[in-house]
Coordinates of C-alpha atoms and ligand atoms in Angstrom, one line a residue:
M1 CA -6.8 -21.7 -16.2
K2 CA -5.9 -18.1 -15.7
T3 CA -2.3 -16.6 -16.2
A4 CA -1.8 -13.6 -13.8
F5 CA 1.7 -11.8 -14.4
I6 CA 2.0 -9.3 -10.8
T7 CA 4.6 -6.4 -10.7
G8 CA 5.6 -5.8 -7.2
I9 CA 4.8 -9.7 -6.1
T10 CA 7.3 -9.1 -3.1
G11 CA 5.9 -6.3 -1.8
Q12 CA 2.9 -5.6 0.6
D13 CA -0.1 -6.3 -1.6
G14 CA 2.2 -8.6 -3.9
A15 CA 2.4 -11.5 -2.2
Y16 CA -1.7 -10.6 -0.5
L17 CA -3.3 -10.8 -4.5
A18 CA -0.9 -13.8 -5.0
K19 CA -2.3 -16.0 -1.8
F20 CA -6.0 -14.7 -3.5
L21 CA -4.8 -15.5 -6.8
L22 CA -3.7 -18.5 -6.2
E23 CA -6.3 -20.0 -4.2
K24 CA -8.7 -18.8 -7.2
G25 CA -6.7 -21.7 -9.5
Y26 CA -4.8 -18.8 -11.1
A27 CA -0.5 -19.1 -12.9
V28 CA 1.4 -16.3 -10.6
H29 CA 3.4 -14.8 -12.3
G30 CA 5.2 -12.9 -10.6
G31 CA 8.4 -9.7 -11.5
V32 CA 11.2 -9.6 -9.5
R33 CA 13.9 -6.4 -9.7
R34 CA 17.6 -8.3 -9.2
T35 CA 18.7 -7.5 -5.8
A36 CA 22.0 -9.0 -3.8
S37 CA 19.6 -10.8 -1.8
M38 CA 16.8 -13.1 -1.6
N39 CA 13.1 -10.7 -0.7
R40 CA 11.0 -13.3 -0.8
G41 CA 9.6 -12.9 2.7
R42 CA 5.9 -11.7 2.9
L43 CA 5.1 -14.4 -0.1
A44 CA 7.3 -17.2 2.2
E45 CA 5.7 -16.1 5.3
L46 CA 2.2 -17.2 3.5
G47 CA 3.6 -20.4 2.7
I48 CA 2.8 -19.8 -1.5
E49 CA 6.6 -18.7 -2.5
N50 CA 7.2 -22.4 -3.8
E51 CA 4.3 -22.2 -6.0
I52 CA 5.0 -18.6 -8.3
Q53 CA 7.0 -18.7 -11.1
Y54 CA 9.8 -15.8 -11.3
H55 CA 10.5 -13.2 -13.6
D56 CA 13.0 -11.0 -13.9
F57 CA 10.9 -7.6 -13.6
D58 CA 12.1 -3.6 -13.5
L59 CA 9.5 -1.1 -13.9
L60 CA 12.9 0.9 -15.5
E61 CA 13.3 -1.8 -18.5
L62 CA 10.9 -2.0 -21.1
S63 CA 12.7 -5.5 -22.3
N64 CA 11.5 -7.2 -19.2
I65 CA 7.9 -6.9 -19.9
V66 CA 7.1 -7.3 -24.2
S67 CA 9.0 -10.2 -23.0
V68 CA 6.7 -11.2 -20.3
I69 CA 4.2 -11.0 -22.6
D70 CA 5.0 -12.5 -25.3
E71 CA 6.7 -15.3 -23.0
I72 CA 2.8 -16.3 -20.5
K73 CA 0.4 -14.4 -22.5
P74 CA -0.5 -13.1 -19.4
D75 CA -4.8 -13.1 -18.8
E76 CA -4.7 -9.6 -16.5
I77 CA -1.3 -8.0 -14.9
Y78 CA -1.7 -6.2 -11.6
N79 CA 1.2 -3.7 -11.6
L80 CA 1.8 -3.0 -8.0
A81 CA 5.5 -2.7 -8.1
A82 CA 6.0 1.2 -6.7
Q83 CA 8.6 3.4 -5.2
S84 CA 5.3 2.9 -2.5
F85 CA 6.9 5.6 0.8
V86 CA 6.6 9.1 -0.2
A87 CA 9.1 10.1 2.5
A88 CA 11.2 8.7 -0.1
S89 CA 10.1 10.3 -2.3
F90 CA 11.1 13.9 -1.3
R91 CA 14.7 12.5 -1.3
Q92 CA 14.9 10.9 -4.7
P93 CA 12.0 12.8 -7.2
L94 CA 14.1 11.7 -9.7
L95 CA 13.9 7.8 -9.8
T96 CA 10.7 8.5 -8.0
S97 CA 8.9 9.9 -10.7
E98 CA 10.9 7.7 -13.6
L99 CA 9.1 4.3 -11.8
D100 CA 5.2 5.3 -10.5
A101 CA 5.0 7.2 -13.7
L102 CA 7.0 6.1 -16.4
G103 CA 7.3 2.3 -15.7
V104 CA 3.5 2.7 -15.7
L105 CA 3.4 4.2 -19.6
R106 CA 6.2 1.4 -20.3
I107 CA 3.6 -1.7 -19.5
L108 CA 0.9 0.2 -21.3
E109 CA 3.7 0.8 -24.4
A110 CA 4.1 -2.5 -24.0
L111 CA 0.8 -3.8 -24.2
R112 CA -0.3 -1.8 -26.8
M113 CA 2.7 -2.5 -29.6
T114 CA 2.8 -6.8 -28.9
G115 CA -1.5 -5.8 -29.0
S116 CA -1.9 -8.3 -26.1
Q117 CA -5.8 -8.5 -24.2
A118 CA -4.6 -8.8 -21.1
R119 CA -6.7 -6.2 -18.8
F120 CA -4.4 -4.1 -16.8
Y121 CA -4.7 -3.8 -13.0
Q122 CA -2.6 0.2 -12.2
A123 CA -2.0 0.7 -7.9
S124 CA -3.5 4.0 -7.9
T125 CA -3.6 5.6 -4.7
S126 CA -5.3 8.1 -2.5
E127 CA -2.5 10.2 -1.8
M128 CA -3.6 12.2 -4.8
F129 CA -6.1 13.5 -3.4
G130 CA -2.9 15.4 -1.3
K131 CA -4.7 18.6 -0.3
I132 CA -8.9 17.5 -0.1
Q133 CA -10.6 19.8 -2.3
D134 CA -14.1 17.3 -0.6
Q135 CA -14.0 15.9 3.3
I136 CA -15.2 12.7 2.0
Q137 CA -12.9 11.7 -1.6
S138 CA -14.5 9.3 -3.9
E139 CA -13.9 9.3 -8.1
M140 CA -15.1 12.8 -8.3
T141 CA -13.2 14.7 -6.3
P142 CA -10.6 16.8 -7.4
L143 CA -6.8 15.6 -7.2
Y144 CA -4.3 17.9 -5.1
P145 CA -1.5 15.3 -4.9
R146 CA 1.6 16.9 -2.1
S147 CA 4.8 14.5 -2.8
P148 CA 6.2 13.9 -5.9
Y149 CA 5.8 10.3 -5.2
G150 CA 1.6 12.2 -5.6
V151 CA 2.4 13.6 -8.5
A152 CA 3.7 10.1 -10.0
K153 CA 1.1 9.0 -9.4
L154 CA -1.0 11.3 -10.4
F155 CA 0.4 10.7 -14.5
A156 CA 0.3 7.3 -13.1
H157 CA -3.5 7.3 -13.0
W158 CA -4.1 9.5 -16.0
I159 CA -2.6 7.4 -18.8
T160 CA -3.3 4.2 -17.8
V161 CA -7.6 6.5 -18.0
N162 CA -6.2 7.5 -21.8
Y163 CA -4.8 4.1 -22.7
R164 CA -8.2 2.8 -22.1
E165 CA -9.8 5.6 -24.0
A166 CA -7.3 6.4 -27.1
H167 CA -6.3 2.5 -27.4
N168 CA -9.2 0.4 -26.2
I169 CA -7.2 -1.7 -23.7
F170 CA -9.0 -2.8 -20.6
A171 CA -7.5 -0.1 -18.1
A172 CA -8.5 -0.3 -14.4
S173 CA -7.7 2.5 -12.1
G174 CA -7.9 1.7 -8.5
I175 CA -7.3 4.3 -5.9
L176 CA -6.8 2.7 -2.6
F177 CA -6.6 3.8 0.7
N178 CA -4.0 3.7 3.2
H179 CA -4.5 -0.2 3.8
E180 CA -1.7 -3.0 6.0
S181 CA -1.2 -6.1 7.8
P182 CA 1.4 -7.4 9.3
L183 CA 3.4 -8.0 6.1
R184 CA 3.3 -3.9 5.9
G185 CA 6.6 -2.3 5.4
Q186 CA 8.3 -1.4 9.1
E187 CA 9.2 2.3 7.3
F188 CA 5.6 3.0 7.0
V189 CA 4.0 4.6 10.4
T190 CA 1.5 1.3 11.2
R191 CA 3.7 -1.1 11.0
K192 CA 6.7 1.7 12.7
I193 CA 4.8 2.0 16.0
T194 CA 3.8 -2.1 15.6
L195 CA 7.1 -3.3 15.8
T196 CA 8.3 -0.3 17.9
L197 CA 6.1 -1.0 21.5
A198 CA 6.5 -4.2 20.4
K199 CA 10.4 -4.1 20.5
I200 CA 9.8 -1.8 24.1
K201 CA 7.6 -4.2 25.7
H202 CA 10.0 -6.5 24.9
R203 CA 13.1 -4.6 26.0
N204 CA 14.5 -3.8 22.2
A205 CA 13.7 -1.1 22.0
N206 CA 13.3 1.9 24.1
I207 CA 11.5 4.2 22.5
L208 CA 9.3 5.5 19.9
E209 CA 9.5 8.4 18.2
L210 CA 6.9 10.3 15.5
G211 CA 6.9 12.8 13.3
N212 CA 3.0 14.1 12.4
L213 CA 0.5 12.4 15.1
N214 CA -2.8 14.5 13.6
A215 CA -1.6 13.1 10.4
A216 CA -4.9 10.6 10.1
R217 CA -5.7 7.5 6.9
D218 CA -9.0 6.1 6.1
W219 CA -6.4 2.8 7.5
G220 CA -7.9 -1.0 6.2
F221 CA -6.6 -4.2 5.7
A222 CA -4.2 -5.3 2.6
G223 CA -6.0 -9.2 2.7
D224 CA -9.3 -7.0 2.3
F225 CA -7.9 -4.8 -0.9
V226 CA -6.5 -7.2 -3.0
Q227 CA -10.0 -8.2 -3.3
G228 CA -10.8 -5.5 -4.9
M229 CA -7.7 -4.9 -8.0
W230 CA -9.5 -8.8 -9.0
K231 CA -12.7 -7.5 -9.3
M232 CA -11.7 -4.5 -10.9
L233 CA -10.3 -6.2 -13.3
Q234 CA -13.8 -9.5 -13.5
H235 CA -15.9 -6.7 -14.5
K236 CA -17.6 -5.5 -17.4
V237 CA -15.6 -3.5 -18.0
A238 CA -12.8 -1.2 -17.1
D239 CA -13.5 1.8 -14.8
T240 CA -11.8 3.9 -12.2
Y241 CA -12.5 2.9 -8.5
V242 CA -12.1 4.3 -4.7
L243 CA -11.4 1.2 -2.5
A244 CA -11.7 2.5 1.4
T245 CA -13.8 1.8 5.2
G246 CA -14.6 5.7 5.3
R247 CA -13.6 5.4 8.0
T248 CA -11.1 7.6 9.2
N249 CA -8.0 7.8 12.5
S250 CA -5.3 9.2 14.1
V251 CA -2.0 8.8 14.4
R252 CA -2.4 9.5 17.5
D253 CA -5.4 7.1 18.1
F254 CA -3.8 4.2 16.2
V255 CA -1.1 4.8 18.6
T256 CA -3.1 4.6 21.5
H257 CA -4.4 1.1 20.3
A258 CA -1.3 -0.7 19.2
A259 CA 0.1 0.2 23.3
D260 CA -3.7 -0.9 24.6
A261 CA -3.5 -4.2 22.4
L262 CA 0.4 -4.0 23.8
G263 CA -1.0 -3.6 26.7
F264 CA 0.7 -0.6 27.6
R265 CA -2.0 2.3 29.3
L266 CA -0.5 5.1 27.8
A267 CA -0.8 9.1 29.0
W268 CA -0.8 11.7 26.1
E269 CA 0.9 15.3 27.5
G270 CA 2.4 18.5 26.1
D271 CA 1.7 20.1 22.3
G272 CA 3.5 19.9 18.8
V273 CA 6.7 18.9 19.1
N274 CA 6.7 18.7 23.2
E275 CA 3.7 16.3 23.0
T276 CA 4.2 12.9 24.4
A277 CA 3.4 9.2 25.7
R278 CA 4.0 8.1 29.1
D279 CA 3.1 4.3 30.1
R280 CA 1.3 4.8 33.6
S281 CA 2.6 1.6 34.6
T282 CA 6.6 2.3 34.9
N283 CA 6.6 6.2 34.6
R284 CA 8.0 6.0 31.3
I285 CA 8.1 8.2 28.3
V286 CA 7.8 5.6 25.7
V287 CA 6.5 8.0 22.6
R288 CA 7.6 11.3 21.1
V289 CA 7.7 14.1 18.7
N290 CA 10.9 13.2 16.0
P291 CA 10.6 17.5 13.8
A292 CA 13.1 15.0 11.7
F293 CA 10.1 12.4 10.7
F294 CA 7.5 16.1 9.4
R295 CA 7.1 15.8 5.5
A296 CA 7.8 18.4 3.6
S297 CA 3.9 19.3 3.2
E298 CA 1.8 17.3 4.8
V299 CA -1.6 15.2 3.2
D300 CA -3.3 16.3 7.1
T301 CA -6.3 14.1 6.9
L302 CA -8.1 11.3 4.1
I303 CA -11.6 9.1 4.2
G304 CA -12.6 7.8 1.2
C305 CA -15.9 6.9 0.0
P306 CA -16.6 2.9 -1.6
A307 CA -20.5 3.5 -2.9
K308 CA -18.8 3.5 -6.6
A309 CA -17.1 0.1 -5.5
E310 CA -19.7 -1.8 -3.1
R311 CA -22.9 -1.2 -6.2
D312 CA -20.3 -2.0 -9.3
L313 CA -18.2 -4.2 -7.5
D314 CA -20.0 -6.4 -4.7
W315 CA -17.4 -5.0 -2.7
K316 CA -16.7 -4.3 1.1
P317 CA -14.1 -4.4 3.9
K318 CA -14.5 -6.7 6.3
A319 CA -12.3 -6.4 8.7
T320 CA -12.5 -3.6 11.5
F321 CA -10.0 -0.8 12.3
E322 CA -9.4 -2.1 15.8
E323 CA -9.0 -5.7 14.1
L324 CA -6.3 -4.7 12.4
V325 CA -5.1 -2.6 14.7
E326 CA -5.1 -6.0 17.1
G327 CA -4.1 -8.0 14.3
M328 CA -0.5 -5.9 13.6
A329 CA 0.6 -5.2 17.0
S330 CA 0.1 -9.5 18.0
A331 CA 1.7 -10.2 14.7
D332 CA 4.5 -7.8 15.7
N333 CA 4.7 -8.8 19.7
D334 CA 5.2 -13.2 18.5
R335 CA 7.7 -12.0 15.8
V336 CA 9.9 -10.5 18.7
S337 CA 9.3 -12.4 21.5
R338 CA 10.7 -14.9 19.2
G339 CA 13.9 -12.9 17.7
C340 CA 11.8 -13.2 14.1
V341 CA 11.4 -10.2 12.3
L342 CA 12.7 -10.9 9.0
F343 CA 10.6 -8.6 7.3
Ligands
NAP1 P1 5.6 -2.1 -1.5 O1 5.4 -3.3 -0.2 O2 6.1 -0.8 -0.9 O3 5.7 -2.5 -2.5 C1 7.0 -2.4 -3.6 C2 6.5 -3.5 -4.5 O4 7.5 -2.7 -5.5 C3 8.0 -4.1 -4.1 O5 7.4 -5.7 -4.8 C4 9.0 -4.1 -4.7 O6 10.1 -5.2 -4.8 C5 9.1 -3.4 -5.8 N1 9.2 -2.5 -6.9 C6 10.0 -1.4 -6.4 N2 10.3 -0.5 -7.2 C7 10.3 -2.2 -8.4 C8 11.3 -1.0 -9.2 N3 13.0 -0.5 -10.0 N4 11.4 -2.3 -10.6 C9 10.2 -3.6 -9.6 N5 9.5 -3.9 -9.0 C10 9.6 -2.8 -7.8 O7 4.4 -2.0 -1.8 P2 2.7 -1.9 -1.2 O8 1.7 -1.0 0.3 O9 2.4 -3.3 -1.6 O10 2.0 -1.0 -2.8 C11 2.0 -2.2 -3.5 C12 1.4 -1.5 -4.5 O11 0.2 0.1 -4.5 C13 2.4 0.2 -5.2 O12 2.6 0.9 -6.9 C14 2.2 1.4 -4.0 O13 2.2 2.8 -4.1 C15 0.3 1.4 -4.3 N6 -0.6 2.0 -3.2 C16 -0.7 1.7 -1.1 C17 -1.5 1.5 -0.9 C18 -1.0 0.7 0.4 O14 -1.3 1.5 1.8 N7 -0.5 -0.4 0.5 C19 -2.3 2.8 -1.0 C20 -1.9 2.9 -2.1 C21 -1.4 2.7 -3.6 P3 11.0 -5.0 -3.2 O15 10.7 -6.2 -3.1 O16 12.6 -5.3 -4.7 O17 11.5 -3.6 -3.1
G4F2 O1 2.5 5.1 6.7 P1 2.8 6.6 5.3 O2 4.5 6.7 5.7 O3 1.5 6.2 4.3 P2 1.5 7.7 3.4 O4 2.5 8.2 3.7 O5 -0.4 7.4 4.3 O6 1.3 6.4 2.1 C1 0.4 5.2 2.0 O7 0.1 4.9 1.6 C2 -0.5 5.8 0.5 C3 -2.5 6.3 0.9 O8 -2.1 7.1 1.2 C4 0.2 5.0 -0.9 F1 -0.3 5.8 -2.1 C5 1.6 5.1 -0.2 O9 1.9 3.8 -1.4 C6 1.5 4.4 1.2 O10 1.2 3.4 1.2 O11 2.4 7.8 6.4 C7 0.7 8.0 7.0 C8 1.1 9.5 7.9 C9 1.6 10.4 7.2 O12 0.6 11.6 7.4 C10 2.2 11.0 7.5 O13 3.1 11.8 7.9 O14 1.4 8.9 9.2 C11 2.3 10.4 9.2 N1 3.3 9.9 10.2 C12 3.5 9.8 11.8 N2 4.4 9.8 12.0 C13 4.4 8.8 10.2 C14 5.2 9.0 10.9 N3 4.9 8.2 9.1 C15 6.7 7.4 8.8 N4 6.3 6.9 8.0 N5 7.0 7.4 10.0 C16 6.0 8.4 10.4 O15 7.4 8.7 12.1

């Protein structure tokens, strides 16, 4: 039986990865930071909350990762923990850098100092492409981050490559494009859209306020992407891989599809900060722009090329954009109608 340690196990990807590894017969250990209230709703929703062995873990604390390595001698470490919300990184740039940049170095240093042979996965991000230098982004595209989050993740990516090359540590970096699911955090735009529209439908909210409707992302399903993380650690050599779907859609497209799935029929009107969407059946405005959600510097559009992962890892995303949106809308519709939105 292999042993895996997942940091960020309480987050979206951590929950899906834990379920996937348990199904593969792994002993799954998870790192959780101390908080005033338990935060295991995603693991509970997947029915695996009691199948995981939990350890104190904070990205700020070197001793945590050293103890875990000593105690459980993991075969694989997946570093998914992060301050992962781009907008928050503009307000908390120092904290974001401590966690998302130096936090990764702490884990790599622990691996080097202990001589652990664990294989290491770093959760890198398409946010590093930022102001895109190629129309379609691949492992060869120059990086140009546009947020403190993107800059911190860029450090983490390169320090992972450096420890691979300098210290012969099996350290893989997955440059993952946006991946979503019904377990997505509520502040990210996709989940904000499906949850708020579901609330409007059930008369628990009046309006959905969004920032840049023209931003476009290559959105995939998180359940498909965690399989790619695992495949990176099973490959014969550690490397860097892009995981993406190769399709891009705007925030406006996402709203239109989600609204359709929830029974609204939207008519878009106006432009810029005055753009709105009206529900044709009630004639009510249900979506409007609020500049408070604009970013100080934006990543306008992302679209990834997953050819290397397909060739070397035999990885391909399965869920389509339409299936993803419908699945999220349906899950939030159920939660809101049951009055049970736990995360
Ligand atoms: P998420 O849902 O925000 O989960 C983040 C996890 O990190 C949570 O478990 C959180 O714990 C934990 N965490 C935060 N601060 C911590 C700290 N100081 N010490 C220890 N743990 C801490 O993120 P996700 O969407 O699953 O993403 C997983 C990873 O992939 C992240 O590193 C993210 O930056 C990266 N990524 C995500 C995407 C995407 O589209 N989802 C794309 C590319 C890369 P709490 O539950 O206690 O908050
Ligand atoms: O959903 P978002 O907040 O995701 P973003 O910034 O692309 O970051 C996510 O994907 C990255 C991978 O590329 C991850 F590394 C990162 O951890 C995270 O998972 O925003 C998507 C787009 C942005 O352009 C944003 O400006 O949607 C736009 N947007 C428009 N209105 C909004 C809103 N974003 C949010 N969160 N809230 C809005 O009201």
